[in-house]
Amino acid sequence: MKIVLENLTKKFGTVVGVDDISLTIEDGEFVAFLGPSGCGKTTTLLMIAGIYRPTAGIIRFDDRVINQVPPRDRNIGMVFQSYALYPHMTVFGNIAYPLKLKKVPKEEQAERVREVAAKMGIANLLDRRPAQLSGGQQQRVALGRALVKQPDVLLFDEPLSNLDARLRLSMRGEIRHLQKELGITAVYVTHDQVEAMTMADRIAVMNLGKLQAFDTPDDLYDRPKTLFIAGFVGNPPMNFLEVEVQREGDTFYAVNSALRVPVPAERGEAAARHGGQVIMGIRPEDITISETGTVRGEVFVVEPLGRDDLLDVHLDAANRLSVLADPAVHLRAGDTVTLALDTRKVQFFDPQTELSLLWR
Amino acid sequence: MASAASSASAIARSRSQAMRARLTAYGFLAPAGFLVLVFFFIPMLLILFLSITNLATTNFTTDVWRMATSRDPKYIVGLDNFERMFADEFAPKILFNTLFYVLATLLLFNVGLGLVIALLTAHVDRRAGFLFRALWILPRITSPAVYILMWKRIVAASPFGILNQFNELLGRPEANYFQGEAWVFIVMLNGFIGASFGMIIFTSAIESIPKDLMNASLVDGSTIMQRVRYVILPLLRWPLLFVTTYQTLSLLTSFEYILLFNSGGPASQTEVWSLAAYNRALNTYFANAQWGYGSAFAVVLVIIGVVMATVYMRVFRFNELVAEPKIEVL
Amino acid sequence: MATFTSSAPTQRPLTSQEYRYRQAETGELVGQAIFTALVVVLFFELGVVLFKVLGPLIQSSPRFWGSDLKVDETLTRALANALTLLAPFAAYVTCGARLRELAAFDRRRAVRVALAATIIVYVLVTMGQYVFQVGPFAEKPSLEMSFRQTDEGVLVTGVVPGGTADRAGIKAGDLIVAIGRAPTTADELKEKIALAKFESKIGLRVSRDGQEELMPVEVVPVMEIGLAPLVGGLILALILAVIALFWPGGLTPYVLMVVIMIPLLVGYLWLIVATFSYRTEGLLPVDASGNFGGFTLRNWEFLTRPGTSSYPSIWRITLNTLVIASLMAIIVLTVSSMAGYALSRMNFPGRRAFLSLTLILHGFPAVTLLIAIFFILRNIGKVPVLGDYFGFNTRGGIALVMVAFEMPLGVWLMKGFFDNIPWDMERSALIDGASRWRTFWEILLPQIRPGILALGTFAFISGWGAYLIPQTYSVGTRTATLAVYITQLTGDTAPVNWNEVAAVGLYQMIPVFIIFIFAQEYLLNIYAGGTKGTS
């Protein structure tokens, strides 16, 4: 089922929760809503679910406007962060509840519950109560309950954030696999960008109630349209430096008090055309410590991440860079390093509008 | 909220659905609303009306319409009752009695003793604490007639009185506690009932103090008194305020124990405002029950009650309690 | 809690407190203890002053209203006296208690310091008492003679040689018949003397050898103090300090609890004794002629007595009470949980208003409306059919009034309990396809079971013991509950058997007491829920 949001707005009193969002989720697509907490992503999800009523705008399932349709008539399945299992019912009771409300005959209920339970790998837990289950098992029950009524749309509200790291990893794959197998349109709210990047077909990035971008994970990473996206997507986050881009013959240079590095012509040209100060973004993985580097700086903090060390390098008072380094080098705070900047994927932004100068 | 929703004219909204949503809400509220209407709202208006009538045993009727319209006998006497009340030589005394009774009982027992018991039972063995609290609840569940009988026996004259029996053993003269120490015992017998309310509230508040906090304080090497002073009491601020305001109101209007103990005697020495209202309007002991005049006394209490309850609402930061529901559909 | 002293000789590092104590000179420790003790005395005396000022203030204020009527000050006087009496003892206890930390690792030094401090505080306190002439040094008005009550009058049993009575000419063996012209007893005379001013005169009418004579005796101040009370006081002080020093801290709450509860314990002890005896004098059961004994089961006979038209059998009444209390609990639960749910979980015009109304009613003393509700019930009674069930003097009417009075609290509590259920739970149910009614009934209600049990118990208890409302709105035995039955037993024209009243009262109390013991945790919950939203 296709989901269309048109100028969707939600106000709580005078506070704007969701501000004029328009997007289309294709049938069978897996879309993640990504953003910091309080950005309006859960509110949007609850409007799709029918729990909140939009203040303005339209929600369509395929061509049908469903603004006034109560949740029970939308045929959706939802998995909550807290799982929201009914503590006084058994696992069977929990999964069967939506069917019971639909007045599905008893035998069919039992059959469908068993089918779903088998698929979720919880067939042996049917007569337990939620309190007797582990977090992962509860998660599976919640998923089973959402799936049992064969919904047109699956909604997820940060479903993995209460699980431990390993379980989260395996559940990610499982949910993704299930969704593709059943071909159900899915909307997945999360604040974890790795989750969004690995699971979603497309990601809607939200901030302060506004839709910042709606793109595939690759596009978000390589072609960020705004400064916010560039800074938000990617870990460790992108470095930003204020530079001026100057042209010398066919070569463009990004210049400021601490550095002077050549940039690719097609990117440098766009920045130079804007003129004056621009914000240059460069990802930590594109910076290497090298004897042949052109930029000098002092290591300020060393943060061991395991596979890499994350360095905070001060070039001068105004310019700092996060750099990934090989732990084997054993750099310490106070060391002086020379850095080589690989500027092939460098980004440029207008400091006023914070829009990308490269991607429209 | 409603205005925000209605301004969203962009949406083709279905009126009937919003209507159904409201009807469901009102359906849930209907029984409570009915009781509030019949037993709070109308009585409040009625008592205002009764207070401007001269209704008494001699011209008694329950027909409110007749009271309002009849010319002969004429029921409505305007503010006569209030004039009479303010001119009543007992009124100032009763007023001061009431203030004294409420303040003394509240501070010494309902809040003071309640807090002491809660702190003490929190520091004894858990089961012992349960037993002590159960014993303290006894006065509240004892039938008033029997509870008062008990106190009467404590203060009675020889040979029945328990205190006087002790006096005799100690070789002291017999005392007439009904006459001399009426207030001491009225405050005590009401206080011993009232203390259990504060006790329960404070106990549940103390028990809900996170164990981490207590442990942290124990690790810091604090003494019991220091824990009470620096950990428990600051966290009891709201329960303290709650008990104080709530119990002020209920003491202001509790009179049944005084009624049973000495009916406000000797010579109106211990009569309080609510008892005065009851005695004048409903107590058949006085042959002529003066409904109108008694209502005037009650109106004073109703006004105090409404004012204090409103203050109480303000104090408890009402606005924080009415957080918008997080589901908007039906 | 701090008395494990030299249990093991293992060397452990000193705590900062121990270190502080080791460093401190003995004199310094004594000084600290004395200082703390004096501060305690000061607090007590402040209390005394407060109550002494408060008393006359309370007493005199109504005069501003042009009335001579006095408000009693016995309470403040009793409190001031209690504080005066307790102040020195509190000081001695403080001397010991202040050094408990030291006693934990250096017993001997703690005892020495405590005793030294106590002696000094004792001397200071005694000097203070002497200067202000209070406590044992209080000068009491006296006639310097002893007397006792006899059948003929007050017999003088002795006079102090050279004392004021002696000077006035009174001799041992005289019979005092009156003060002035008013006949008197020994008690009245004692009171008269106690209230007399120094140097005033009391005119005693003395009968000697059949002749009456008026003898004015001057009242003189006498300080009745010997060495014995002073030494005894010091020894008591020292003992108190040492006890305070080594008192196991864990016992204090128990002892305090029991002390505070003495009036209750005595009262209920009497109640139990009374139900098993013919009569009681004080706490003692006595038989018809006033001797110890007279145990009987007669007061409990009401349990087997068959019902009559004016006195239904106790089991009928018990059943009645049970039905009314249970009904009330069920109705209160239904009404409150529905309203609480709507207020907690639904949005509708008027929600704010209703919520504030409930909160106001929660605090509002409904008893003030008793008079008006009498008229409401009377008028409901005029409605055909409905009036037969809910009018004045009907079970339904009384139950409704009680439900209404209980309801604001219930709505408020239920709202608190609903507020604590995660929103996701209900959202999930709605998405699963439930209506609001079904969500309420199938999903939310089962989750506030503790709240329902608590409010149910609470309502049941208050319905079981309800007195004022059934008493005010019923006539006769039609609607008798146990509480009303008890009142009827006491209100008869026939002589009241108070011991039977006590027995019925005890009988009524037992089930509720048992319920409370088992439901205490739930009831603690109820208030936690009730005040939660407010903190």
mmCIF file of C-alpha atoms in Angstrom, chain B residues 67-278:
data_model
loop_
_atom_site.group_PDB
_atom_site.id
_atom_site.type_symbol
_atom_site.label_atom_id
_atom_site.label_comp_id
_atom_site.label_asym_id
_atom_site.label_seq_id
_atom_site.Cartn_x
_atom_site.Cartn_y
_atom_site.Cartn_z
ATOM 1 C CA MET B 67 -40.906 28.169 50.105
ATOM 2 C CA ALA B 68 -39.857 30.393 47.249
ATOM 3 C CA THR B 69 -43.317 31.643 46.334
ATOM 4 C CA SER B 70 -45.536 31.412 49.372
ATOM 5 C CA ARG B 71 -46.587 34.730 50.916
ATOM 6 C CA ASP B 72 -48.428 33.335 53.908
ATOM 7 C CA PRO B 73 -46.576 32.011 55.714
ATOM 8 C CA LYS B 74 -43.727 33.957 54.292
ATOM 9 C CA TYR B 75 -40.553 31.919 54.125
ATOM 10 C CA ILE B 76 -38.019 34.203 52.552
ATOM 11 C CA VAL B 77 -36.586 36.543 55.116
ATOM 12 C CA GLY B 78 -33.546 37.837 53.264
ATOM 13 C CA LEU B 79 -30.386 38.190 55.260
ATOM 14 C CA ASP B 80 -32.086 37.999 58.647
ATOM 15 C CA ASN B 81 -30.391 34.731 59.503
ATOM 16 C CA PHE B 82 -26.968 36.173 58.824
ATOM 17 C CA GLU B 83 -27.703 39.274 60.875
ATOM 18 C CA ARG B 84 -28.872 37.070 63.675
ATOM 19 C CA MET B 85 -25.804 34.887 63.338
ATOM 20 C CA PHE B 86 -23.407 37.805 63.576
ATOM 21 C CA ALA B 87 -25.331 39.175 66.507
ATOM 22 C CA ASP B 88 -25.376 35.775 68.233
ATOM 23 C CA GLU B 89 -23.363 36.120 71.419
ATOM 24 C CA PHE B 90 -22.065 32.612 70.969
ATOM 25 C CA ALA B 91 -20.917 33.157 67.383
ATOM 26 C CA PRO B 92 -17.518 34.760 68.073
ATOM 27 C CA LYS B 93 -16.771 32.153 70.668
ATOM 28 C CA ILE B 94 -17.741 29.336 68.356
ATOM 29 C CA LEU B 95 -15.596 30.835 65.655
ATOM 30 C CA PHE B 96 -12.562 30.992 67.913
ATOM 31 C CA ASN B 97 -13.307 27.538 69.203
ATOM 32 C CA THR B 98 -13.252 26.314 65.620
ATOM 33 C CA LEU B 99 -9.960 28.003 64.792
ATOM 34 C CA PHE B 100 -8.394 26.704 67.955
ATOM 35 C CA TYR B 101 -9.707 23.200 67.458
ATOM 36 C CA VAL B 102 -8.580 22.990 63.838
ATOM 37 C CA LEU B 103 -5.129 24.436 64.448
ATOM 38 C CA ALA B 104 -4.387 22.480 67.593
ATOM 39 C CA THR B 105 -5.574 19.141 66.231
ATOM 40 C CA LEU B 106 -3.922 19.672 62.880
ATOM 41 C CA LEU B 107 -0.513 20.704 64.151
ATOM 42 C CA LEU B 108 -0.265 18.380 67.123
ATOM 43 C CA PHE B 109 -1.874 15.293 65.711
ATOM 44 C CA ASN B 110 -2.920 15.126 62.077
ATOM 45 C CA VAL B 111 0.393 16.431 60.796
ATOM 46 C CA GLY B 112 2.741 16.298 63.773
ATOM 47 C CA LEU B 113 1.899 12.939 65.238
ATOM 48 C CA GLY B 114 1.173 11.464 61.805
ATOM 49 C CA LEU B 115 4.684 12.361 60.686
ATOM 50 C CA VAL B 116 6.234 11.036 63.877
ATOM 51 C CA ILE B 117 4.443 7.699 63.561
ATOM 52 C CA ALA B 118 5.349 7.383 59.892
ATOM 53 C CA LEU B 119 9.012 8.059 60.653
ATOM 54 C CA LEU B 120 9.009 5.683 63.585
ATOM 55 C CA THR B 121 7.272 2.838 61.785
ATOM 56 C CA ALA B 122 9.640 3.286 58.869
ATOM 57 C CA HIS B 123 12.542 2.624 61.224
ATOM 58 C CA VAL B 124 11.301 -0.518 62.878
ATOM 59 C CA ASP B 125 11.088 -4.047 61.604
ATOM 60 C CA ARG B 126 8.790 -4.191 58.586
ATOM 61 C CA ARG B 127 6.266 -6.492 60.199
ATOM 62 C CA ALA B 128 6.252 -4.500 63.417
ATOM 63 C CA GLY B 129 5.649 -1.390 61.341
ATOM 64 C CA PHE B 130 2.639 -3.053 59.751
ATOM 65 C CA LEU B 131 1.274 -3.995 63.166
ATOM 66 C CA PHE B 132 1.731 -0.499 64.581
ATOM 67 C CA ARG B 133 0.015 1.054 61.578
ATOM 68 C CA ALA B 134 -2.827 -1.435 61.833
ATOM 69 C CA LEU B 135 -3.285 -0.474 65.483
ATOM 70 C CA TRP B 136 -3.310 3.185 64.585
ATOM 71 C CA ILE B 137 -6.069 2.609 62.076
ATOM 72 C CA LEU B 138 -8.293 1.213 64.837
ATOM 73 C CA PRO B 139 -9.806 4.557 65.883
ATOM 74 C CA ARG B 140 -10.824 5.208 62.285
ATOM 75 C CA ILE B 141 -12.674 1.934 61.932
ATOM 76 C CA THR B 142 -14.218 1.836 65.366
ATOM 77 C CA SER B 143 -17.848 2.782 65.346
ATOM 78 C CA PRO B 144 -17.986 6.394 66.549
ATOM 79 C CA ALA B 145 -20.425 5.559 69.310
ATOM 80 C CA VAL B 146 -18.073 2.936 70.690
ATOM 81 C CA TYR B 147 -14.953 5.004 70.220
ATOM 82 C CA ILE B 148 -16.502 7.822 72.176
ATOM 83 C CA LEU B 149 -17.774 5.401 74.790
ATOM 84 C CA MET B 150 -14.148 4.384 75.245
ATOM 85 C CA TRP B 151 -12.971 7.944 75.776
ATOM 86 C CA LYS B 152 -15.842 8.709 78.059
ATOM 87 C CA ARG B 153 -14.748 5.798 80.197
ATOM 88 C CA ILE B 154 -11.189 7.084 80.218
ATOM 89 C CA VAL B 155 -12.202 10.474 81.596
ATOM 90 C CA ALA B 156 -15.285 9.484 83.595
ATOM 91 C CA ALA B 157 -15.712 10.156 87.305
ATOM 92 C CA SER B 158 -14.968 7.507 89.919
ATOM 93 C CA PRO B 159 -15.529 4.662 90.133
ATOM 94 C CA PHE B 160 -15.833 4.147 86.352
ATOM 95 C CA GLY B 161 -13.148 6.470 84.997
ATOM 96 C CA ILE B 162 -9.794 4.981 84.107
ATOM 97 C CA LEU B 163 -7.799 8.177 84.638
ATOM 98 C CA ASN B 164 -9.464 8.727 87.962
ATOM 99 C CA GLN B 165 -8.629 5.188 88.931
ATOM 100 C CA PHE B 166 -4.972 6.045 88.354
ATOM 101 C CA ASN B 167 -5.430 9.257 90.307
ATOM 102 C CA GLU B 168 -6.728 7.207 93.165
ATOM 103 C CA LEU B 169 -3.767 4.843 92.990
ATOM 104 C CA LEU B 170 -1.376 7.783 93.033
ATOM 105 C CA GLY B 171 -3.260 9.383 95.896
ATOM 106 C CA ARG B 172 -4.288 12.425 93.899
ATOM 107 C CA PRO B 173 -7.673 14.063 94.110
ATOM 108 C CA GLU B 174 -10.336 13.068 91.663
ATOM 109 C CA ALA B 175 -10.638 15.344 88.677
ATOM 110 C CA ASN B 176 -13.637 16.306 86.601
ATOM 111 C CA TYR B 177 -12.107 16.089 83.173
ATOM 112 C CA PHE B 178 -15.356 16.762 81.352
ATOM 113 C CA GLN B 179 -15.543 20.108 83.044
ATOM 114 C CA GLY B 180 -11.936 21.192 83.292
ATOM 115 C CA GLU B 181 -10.038 19.551 80.451
ATOM 116 C CA ALA B 182 -12.745 19.208 77.819
ATOM 117 C CA TRP B 183 -10.570 20.675 75.080
ATOM 118 C CA VAL B 184 -7.591 18.510 75.887
ATOM 119 C CA PHE B 185 -9.654 15.412 75.335
ATOM 120 C CA ILE B 186 -11.578 16.681 72.333
ATOM 121 C CA VAL B 187 -8.337 17.486 70.568
ATOM 122 C CA MET B 188 -6.857 14.169 71.623
ATOM 123 C CA LEU B 189 -9.728 11.944 70.606
ATOM 124 C CA ASN B 190 -10.047 13.651 67.245
ATOM 125 C CA GLY B 191 -6.288 13.713 66.834
ATOM 126 C CA PHE B 192 -5.923 10.011 67.418
ATOM 127 C CA ILE B 193 -8.280 9.428 64.503
ATOM 128 C CA GLY B 194 -6.747 12.083 62.294
ATOM 129 C CA ALA B 195 -3.165 10.947 62.825
ATOM 130 C CA SER B 196 -3.712 7.793 60.795
ATOM 131 C CA PHE B 197 -4.448 9.730 57.603
ATOM 132 C CA GLY B 198 -1.140 11.579 57.726
ATOM 133 C CA MET B 199 0.567 8.396 58.830
ATOM 134 C CA ILE B 200 -0.545 6.488 55.738
ATOM 135 C CA ILE B 201 0.311 9.266 53.317
ATOM 136 C CA PHE B 202 3.703 9.914 54.858
ATOM 137 C CA THR B 203 4.487 6.215 55.054
ATOM 138 C CA SER B 204 3.758 5.654 51.395
ATOM 139 C CA ALA B 205 5.822 8.713 50.548
ATOM 140 C CA ILE B 206 8.729 7.501 52.672
ATOM 141 C CA GLU B 207 8.507 4.042 51.152
ATOM 142 C CA SER B 208 8.595 5.491 47.671
ATOM 143 C CA ILE B 209 11.872 7.278 48.366
ATOM 144 C CA PRO B 210 14.327 5.529 46.077
ATOM 145 C CA LYS B 211 16.423 3.005 47.974
ATOM 146 C CA ASP B 212 19.501 4.333 46.166
ATOM 147 C CA LEU B 213 19.067 7.629 47.904
ATOM 148 C CA MET B 214 18.882 5.990 51.306
ATOM 149 C CA ASN B 215 21.838 3.765 50.530
ATOM 150 C CA ALA B 216 23.867 6.692 49.288
ATOM 151 C CA SER B 217 23.124 8.467 52.517
ATOM 152 C CA LEU B 218 24.049 5.357 54.525
ATOM 153 C CA VAL B 219 27.323 5.074 52.670
ATOM 154 C CA ASP B 220 27.999 8.677 53.536
ATOM 155 C CA GLY B 221 27.780 7.600 57.156
ATOM 156 C CA SER B 222 24.733 9.588 58.178
ATOM 157 C CA THR B 223 22.872 9.003 61.441
ATOM 158 C CA ILE B 224 19.138 8.325 61.542
ATOM 159 C CA MET B 225 18.418 11.895 62.503
ATOM 160 C CA GLN B 226 20.539 13.197 59.653
ATOM 161 C CA ARG B 227 18.734 10.988 57.187
ATOM 162 C CA VAL B 228 15.394 12.232 58.455
ATOM 163 C CA ARG B 229 16.538 15.811 58.284
ATOM 164 C CA TYR B 230 18.351 15.829 54.954
ATOM 165 C CA VAL B 231 16.825 13.019 52.918
ATOM 166 C CA ILE B 232 13.315 12.233 54.108
ATOM 167 C CA LEU B 233 11.846 15.568 55.153
ATOM 168 C CA PRO B 234 12.778 17.481 51.994
ATOM 169 C CA LEU B 235 11.132 14.748 49.927
ATOM 170 C CA LEU B 236 8.017 14.898 52.092
ATOM 171 C CA ARG B 237 7.291 18.503 51.225
ATOM 172 C CA TRP B 238 4.361 17.756 48.935
ATOM 173 C CA PRO B 239 2.757 15.094 51.100
ATOM 174 C CA LEU B 240 3.056 17.497 54.035
ATOM 175 C CA LEU B 241 1.325 20.219 52.101
ATOM 176 C CA PHE B 242 -1.316 17.782 50.915
ATOM 177 C CA VAL B 243 -2.098 16.489 54.396
ATOM 178 C CA THR B 244 -2.176 19.985 55.834
ATOM 179 C CA THR B 245 -4.612 21.412 53.320
ATOM 180 C CA TYR B 246 -6.774 18.327 53.084
ATOM 181 C CA GLN B 247 -7.020 17.811 56.813
ATOM 182 C CA THR B 248 -7.679 21.474 57.522
ATOM 183 C CA LEU B 249 -10.820 21.157 55.467
ATOM 184 C CA SER B 250 -11.946 17.915 56.989
ATOM 185 C CA LEU B 251 -11.299 19.088 60.554
ATOM 186 C CA LEU B 252 -13.189 22.256 59.829
ATOM 187 C CA THR B 253 -16.276 20.210 59.182
ATOM 188 C CA SER B 254 -15.851 17.202 61.438
ATOM 189 C CA PHE B 255 -18.106 17.385 64.404
ATOM 190 C CA GLU B 256 -19.608 13.950 64.963
ATOM 191 C CA TYR B 257 -17.119 13.001 67.669
ATOM 192 C CA ILE B 258 -17.620 16.230 69.566
ATOM 193 C CA LEU B 259 -21.342 15.733 69.183
ATOM 194 C CA LEU B 260 -21.113 12.305 70.730
ATOM 195 C CA PHE B 261 -18.539 13.204 73.380
ATOM 196 C CA ASN B 262 -20.126 16.223 75.010
ATOM 197 C CA SER B 263 -22.267 17.842 72.332
ATOM 198 C CA GLY B 264 -20.096 20.937 72.502
ATOM 199 C CA GLY B 265 -20.473 21.338 76.220
ATOM 200 C CA PRO B 266 -19.978 22.271 78.937
ATOM 201 C CA ALA B 267 -21.946 25.435 78.166
ATOM 202 C CA SER B 268 -20.814 25.659 74.519
ATOM 203 C CA GLN B 269 -17.216 25.610 75.688
ATOM 204 C CA THR B 270 -16.250 23.162 72.950
ATOM 205 C CA GLU B 271 -18.866 23.895 70.322
ATOM 206 C CA VAL B 272 -17.403 24.332 66.854
ATOM 207 C CA TRP B 273 -18.939 25.919 63.791
ATOM 208 C CA SER B 274 -20.046 22.784 61.970
ATOM 209 C CA LEU B 275 -21.527 21.369 65.143
ATOM 210 C CA ALA B 276 -23.403 24.615 65.601
ATOM 211 C CA ALA B 277 -24.858 24.264 62.115
ATOM 212 C CA TYR B 278 -25.846 20.675 62.802
#
